[in-house]
Coordinates of N, CA and C in Angstrom, one line a residue:
X12 N 1.7 4.6 30.0 CA 0.6 5.6 28.1 C 1.9 4.2 27.4
X13 N 0.6 3.6 26.5 CA 1.9 3.1 25.4 C 1.5 3.6 23.7
X14 N 2.4 3.1 23.4 CA 1.9 3.8 22.4 C 2.5 3.0 21.0
X15 N 1.7 3.1 19.9 CA 2.0 1.7 18.7 C 1.9 3.0 17.4
X16 N 3.2 2.0 16.7 CA 3.2 2.8 15.5 C 3.7 2.2 14.9
X17 N 3.1 2.1 13.4 CA 3.2 1.2 12.0 C 3.5 1.6 11.3
X18 N 4.8 0.9 10.4 CA 5.2 1.6 9.6 C 6.0 0.3 7.9
X19 N 5.8 1.1 6.8 CA 5.9 0.3 5.9 C 5.1 0.2 4.8
X20 N 3.9 0.0 5.0 CA 2.5 0.0 4.5 C 2.6 0.5 2.8
X21 N 2.6 0.1 2.0 CA 3.1 0.0 0.6 C 2.2 -0.2 -0.4
X22 N 2.1 -0.1 -2.5 CA 1.4 -0.7 -3.1 C 2.7 -1.4 -3.8
X23 N 2.3 -2.8 -3.6 CA 3.5 -3.6 -4.1 C 2.8 -4.8 -5.5
X24 N 3.8 -4.9 -6.3 CA 3.2 -5.7 -7.2 C 3.2 -7.3 -6.6
X25 N 1.6 -8.4 -8.0 CA 1.6 -9.5 -7.5 C 3.6 -10.4 -7.5
X26 N 3.7 -10.6 -6.5 CA 4.9 -11.6 -5.7 C 5.9 -10.8 -5.7
X27 N 5.7 -9.5 -5.2 CA 7.0 -8.9 -4.8 C 6.7 -8.5 -3.3
X28 N 8.2 -8.3 -2.1 CA 7.8 -8.4 -1.0 C 7.9 -7.0 -0.6
X29 N 7.8 -6.6 0.9 CA 7.3 -5.5 1.7 C 7.5 -6.0 3.2
X30 N 8.2 -4.8 3.5 CA 8.7 -5.2 5.8 C 7.8 -4.5 5.7
X31 N 7.0 -4.7 6.8 CA 6.5 -3.5 7.2 C 6.7 -4.2 9.1
X32 N 6.9 -1.9 9.7 CA 7.7 -3.0 10.9 C 6.5 -2.1 12.2
X33 N 6.7 -2.3 13.0 CA 5.9 -2.0 15.2 C 7.0 -1.1 15.8
X34 N 6.8 0.2 16.0 CA 7.9 -0.1 17.8 C 6.9 0.7 18.4
X35 N 6.8 0.0 19.1 CA 5.8 0.0 20.8 C 7.7 1.0 21.5
X36 N 6.0 1.8 22.4 CA 7.3 2.9 23.7 C 6.3 2.3 24.5
X37 N 6.5 2.7 25.7 CA 5.8 2.8 26.7 C 6.2 1.7 27.7
X38 N 5.0 1.7 29.0 CA 5.3 0.8 29.8 C 4.7 -0.6 29.4
X39 N 5.6 -1.2 28.7 CA 5.5 -2.6 27.5 C 6.8 -3.3 29.0
X40 N 5.5 -4.5 29.3 CA 5.5 -5.5 30.0 C 7.4 -6.6 28.7
X41 N 8.2 -6.7 29.0 CA 9.3 -7.9 29.3 C 8.6 -8.9 27.7
X42 N 7.3 -9.2 28.7 CA 6.7 -10.5 28.6 C 5.7 -10.2 27.1
X43 N 5.7 -9.7 27.0 CA 4.8 -9.2 25.8 C 4.7 -9.9 24.7
X44 N 3.4 -10.1 24.2 CA 3.5 -11.0 23.3 C 3.2 -9.7 21.7
X45 N 3.9 -9.9 21.0 CA 3.6 -8.9 19.6 C 2.5 -9.7 18.3
X46 N 1.8 -8.9 18.2 CA 1.4 -9.5 16.5 C 0.8 -8.7 15.6
X47 N 1.1 -8.9 14.6 CA 0.4 -8.6 13.1 C -1.0 -9.4 12.8
X48 N -2.0 -8.4 12.8 CA -3.5 -8.3 11.9 C -3.7 -7.5 10.6
X49 N -4.6 -8.5 10.0 CA -4.9 -8.1 9.0 C -6.6 -7.6 9.0
X50 N -6.8 -6.7 8.3 CA -8.5 -6.2 7.7 C -8.7 -6.5 7.0
X51 N -9.3 -6.6 6.0 CA -9.3 -6.7 4.2 C -10.9 -5.7 4.2
X52 N -11.4 -5.6 3.4 CA -12.9 -4.4 4.1 C -14.2 -5.8 3.2
X53 N -14.7 -5.6 4.1 CA -15.9 -6.9 4.1 C -16.0 -8.0 4.7
X54 N -14.1 -8.0 5.5 CA -13.7 -8.8 6.0 C -13.2 -8.9 7.8
X55 N -13.4 -10.1 8.1 CA -12.9 -9.5 9.9 C -11.7 -9.7 9.9
X56 N -11.1 -8.9 10.7 CA -10.1 -8.4 11.4 C -9.1 -10.4 11.9
X57 N -8.3 -10.3 11.3 CA -7.7 -12.1 11.7 C -6.3 -11.6 12.0
X58 N -6.1 -12.8 12.7 CA -4.2 -12.9 13.0 C -3.4 -13.7 11.6
X59 N -2.3 -12.7 11.7 CA -1.3 -13.0 10.5 C -0.1 -13.8 11.0
X60 N 0.1 -13.0 12.7 CA 1.4 -14.1 12.8 C 1.8 -13.4 14.1
X61 N 2.5 -13.6 14.9 CA 2.2 -13.7 16.2 C 4.2 -14.1 16.7
X62 N 4.3 -12.9 17.5 CA 6.2 -14.0 18.5 C 5.9 -13.4 19.8
X63 N 6.0 -14.2 20.3 CA 6.2 -14.6 22.2 C 7.3 -13.8 22.1
X64 N 7.9 -13.5 23.6 CA 8.7 -12.9 24.6 C 9.8 -14.2 24.1
X65 N 9.6 -15.7 24.2 CA 10.4 -16.8 24.0 C 10.7 -16.7 22.4
X66 N 10.0 -15.7 21.8 CA 10.0 -16.0 20.2 C 9.6 -17.1 19.7
X67 N 8.9 -17.2 20.4 CA 7.8 -18.6 19.6 C 7.0 -18.1 18.8
X68 N 6.8 -18.1 17.6 CA 6.0 -17.8 16.5 C 4.5 -18.6 15.4
X69 N 3.8 -17.8 15.7 CA 2.4 -18.6 14.9 C 2.1 -18.0 13.6
X70 N 1.5 -18.7 12.8 CA 1.4 -18.0 11.2 C 0.3 -18.5 10.8
X71 N -0.8 -17.4 10.5 CA -1.8 -17.8 9.7 C -1.8 -18.4 8.3
X72 N -2.6 -19.6 8.4 CA -2.1 -20.5 7.1 C -1.8 -20.4 6.4
X73 N -2.6 -19.1 5.6 CA -2.4 -18.7 4.2 C -1.2 -17.7 4.4
X74 N -0.3 -17.3 4.6 CA 0.9 -16.5 5.4 C 2.1 -17.8 5.0
X75 N 1.6 -19.1 6.1 CA 2.8 -19.9 6.2 C 3.6 -19.8 4.9
X76 N 5.4 -19.3 5.2 CA 6.4 -20.3 4.0 C 6.5 -18.8 3.4
X77 N 5.6 -18.0 3.7 CA 5.7 -16.2 2.5 C 5.8 -15.7 3.7
X78 N 5.5 -15.5 4.9 CA 5.8 -14.4 5.2 C 6.6 -14.7 7.1
X79 N 7.5 -13.7 7.2 CA 8.6 -14.7 8.7 C 8.1 -13.0 9.4
X80 N 8.0 -13.8 10.2 CA 7.1 -12.4 12.0 C 8.7 -12.4 13.1
X81 N 9.6 -11.2 13.2 CA 10.9 -11.8 13.8 C 10.8 -10.0 15.0
X82 N 11.2 -9.9 15.8 CA 11.6 -9.0 17.2 C 12.8 -8.6 17.3
X83 N 12.7 -7.3 17.6 CA 13.9 -6.7 18.5 C 13.9 -6.2 20.0
X84 N 13.8 -6.9 20.7 CA 13.4 -7.0 21.9 C 13.6 -6.0 23.2
X85 N 15.4 -5.5 22.4 CA 15.5 -4.2 23.0 C 15.2 -2.6 22.6
X86 N 13.9 -2.8 21.5 CA 13.7 -1.8 20.9 C 12.0 -1.9 20.9
X87 N 11.5 -3.2 21.6 CA 10.1 -3.3 21.5 C 9.6 -3.0 19.7
X88 N 10.2 -3.7 19.1 CA 10.3 -3.4 18.1 C 9.8 -4.6 17.0
X89 N 8.6 -5.3 16.2 CA 8.4 -5.9 15.5 C 8.1 -5.8 14.1
X90 N 8.5 -6.8 13.3 CA 8.8 -6.8 11.5 C 7.5 -7.9 11.2
X91 N 7.5 -7.6 10.6 CA 6.6 -8.7 9.5 C 7.1 -8.5 7.7
X92 N 7.8 -9.5 7.3 CA 8.8 -9.6 6.2 C 7.8 -10.4 5.4
X93 N 7.3 -9.8 4.0 CA 6.0 -10.5 3.5 C 7.1 -10.4 1.7
X94 N 6.6 -11.5 2.2 CA 7.2 -12.3 0.4 C 6.6 -12.9 -0.8
X95 N 6.9 -12.9 -1.9 CA 5.6 -13.7 -3.1 C 4.0 -13.0 -2.3
X96 N 3.7 -11.8 -2.5 CA 2.6 -11.1 -2.2 C 1.6 -11.1 -2.8
X97 N 0.2 -11.7 -2.4 CA -0.8 -12.4 -3.5 C -1.4 -10.7 -3.5
X98 N -2.9 -10.7 -4.2 CA -3.8 -10.3 -3.7 C -4.5 -9.4 -3.0
X99 N -4.6 -10.9 -2.3 CA -5.5 -11.8 -1.4 C -4.8 -11.3 0.0
X100 N -3.5 -10.4 -0.1 CA -3.1 -10.3 1.4 C -2.8 -8.8 1.4
X101 N -3.9 -8.7 0.3 CA -4.3 -6.6 0.4 C -5.0 -6.3 2.2
X102 N -5.0 -5.8 2.3 CA -6.1 -5.3 3.5 C -4.7 -4.3 4.9
X103 N -5.1 -3.4 5.9 CA -4.8 -2.9 6.5 C -4.2 -3.4 8.2
X104 N -3.0 -3.4 7.4 CA -2.2 -4.2 9.0 C -2.0 -3.4 10.1
X105 N -2.1 -4.2 11.1 CA -2.3 -3.9 12.5 C -1.7 -4.3 13.5
X106 N -0.7 -3.8 14.5 CA 0.1 -3.9 14.9 C -1.0 -4.4 16.7
X107 N -0.3 -5.2 17.4 CA -0.7 -5.4 18.8 C 0.3 -5.6 19.8
X108 N -0.1 -5.2 21.1 CA 1.0 -6.2 22.5 C 0.2 -6.1 23.3
X109 N 0.4 -7.3 23.8 CA -0.9 -7.7 24.7 C 0.3 -8.2 25.8
X110 N 0.0 -8.4 27.0 CA 0.6 -9.5 28.5 C -0.3 -9.9 30.0
X111 N 0.1 -9.9 30.0 CA -0.7 -10.2 31.7 C 0.0 -10.1 32.5
X112 N -0.2 -9.7 34.2 CA -0.1 -9.4 34.9 C -0.3 -9.3 35.9
X113 N 0.3 -8.7 37.1 CA -1.0 -9.6 38.4 C -1.8 -8.1 38.3
X114 N -2.0 -7.5 37.4 CA -3.1 -6.4 37.5 C -4.0 -6.4 36.3
X115 N -4.3 -8.2 35.5 CA -4.8 -8.1 34.1 C -4.0 -8.4 33.1
X116 N -5.2 -7.9 32.3 CA -4.9 -8.0 30.9 C -4.7 -7.3 30.1
X117 N -3.2 -6.5 29.1 CA -3.3 -5.6 28.7 C -3.0 -5.7 27.7
X118 N -4.1 -4.9 26.6 CA -3.9 -4.8 25.0 C -3.7 -3.9 24.6
X119 N -3.1 -3.7 23.6 CA -3.0 -2.1 22.4 C -2.4 -2.8 21.4
X120 N -3.0 -1.1 20.3 CA -3.4 -1.9 19.2 C -2.9 -0.1 18.3
X121 N -2.3 0.0 17.0 CA -1.8 0.8 16.5 C -2.7 1.2 15.9
X122 N -2.7 1.8 15.0 CA -3.4 2.8 14.3 C -3.7 1.5 12.8
X123 N -2.6 1.0 12.3 CA -3.1 0.3 11.2 C -1.9 0.9 9.3
X124 N -2.0 0.3 9.1 CA -0.9 0.7 7.9 C -1.6 -0.4 6.5
X125 N -1.5 0.3 5.5 CA -1.7 -0.4 4.4 C -1.0 -1.1 3.5
X126 N -1.4 -1.6 3.2 CA -0.7 -3.4 2.3 C -1.7 -3.6 0.8
X127 N -1.3 -2.9 -0.4 CA -2.4 -2.7 -1.3 C -1.1 -4.1 -2.2
X128 N -1.7 -5.1 -2.4 CA -1.0 -5.7 -3.9 C -1.8 -6.5 -5.0
X129 N -1.0 -5.5 -6.3 CA -1.9 -5.7 -7.1 C -1.5 -7.0 -8.1
X130 N -2.7 -7.0 -8.7 CA -3.5 -8.1 -9.4 C -2.6 -8.4 -11.1

């Protein structure tokens, strides 16, 4: 059983900063990739940032230079530091944990945390 719990979502002012966290527990592979997605009303879910077990990071173009993803492997926790927030960053942010092993693909999602940026 894998459990994903996000936290840290809030209402922030334009240009402000916020850090959201995601703690994963259960039988998780040390090879797991962790990622943040977001979904705004009326839009498709999109990948915001991801980090592999080797700490290789990728970012959506719209957050490059403003957001930083990091992870604490010992705690199976991933963080997303968001700076210079814009109203377009308003969305429900979801954490995902996924890996592939001999038994196949594994992917788990949390319930998400809401980030709202005022204009």
